[in-house]
Amino acid sequence: MLSSNDEQLWQQFDIVQNDLNTFEIIALDQNSQVKSLSLVLSVSGNEKETKIEKFVIVDASGQRSEIKLSHFEQSNNISIDTYKFELPDGVYLDDQR
C-alpha cells in the first residue's frame, strides 16, 4: 500500500499522526491480516534528514512485531543498475501491487 497511488486502496485505511514523528496506518476491514502499521521517524537537522527509526506491525491475532532500524546509512548515489532484474525465460511474474 505504501508504494501505491491507488485511491481505492488508500480508502481502505485510516491514517493518524499520533505525534510529530509517529504515524499509524489502521486497516478499516475487520478481516485484514494486518490491523495496523506504525511508523516512527527520526528527524535530525532538517526534513531532508528524516529516516524511519522503527515500525510496528499488529496482525489479526494481536501479535505485535517491532522492527528497529539502526546503523542505517542512506545514499542517494545508488546506480539504477544496482536493482536491475531480468525475468528468466519461461517465468511469469505475478505482480499484485
CSV table of C-alpha atoms in Angstrom, one decimal, residues 2 13 18 23-24 26 31 35 47 49 70 72 76 82 84 88-89:
chain,number,residue,atom,x,y,z
A,2,LEU,CA,2.8,2.5,0.9
A,13,PHE,CA,-7.2,2.5,5.7
A,18,ASN,CA,0.0,10.4,16.8
A,23,PHE,CA,2.1,7.8,12.0
A,24,GLU,CA,-0.3,4.9,12.3
A,26,ILE,CA,-5.1,1.3,10.5
A,31,ASN,CA,-10.8,-9.2,8.3
A,35,LYS,CA,-4.6,-4.5,11.7
A,47,GLU,CA,13.4,17.4,6.9
A,49,GLU,CA,17.4,14.1,7.4
A,70,SER,CA,20.0,1.0,13.4
A,72,PHE,CA,21.4,2.8,8.7
A,76,ASN,CA,21.3,8.9,-2.8
A,82,THR,CA,22.1,-1.9,-8.8
A,84,LYS,CA,18.1,-4.3,-12.3
A,88,PRO,CA,14.4,-15.6,-16.7
A,89,ASP,CA,12.9,-17.3,-19.8
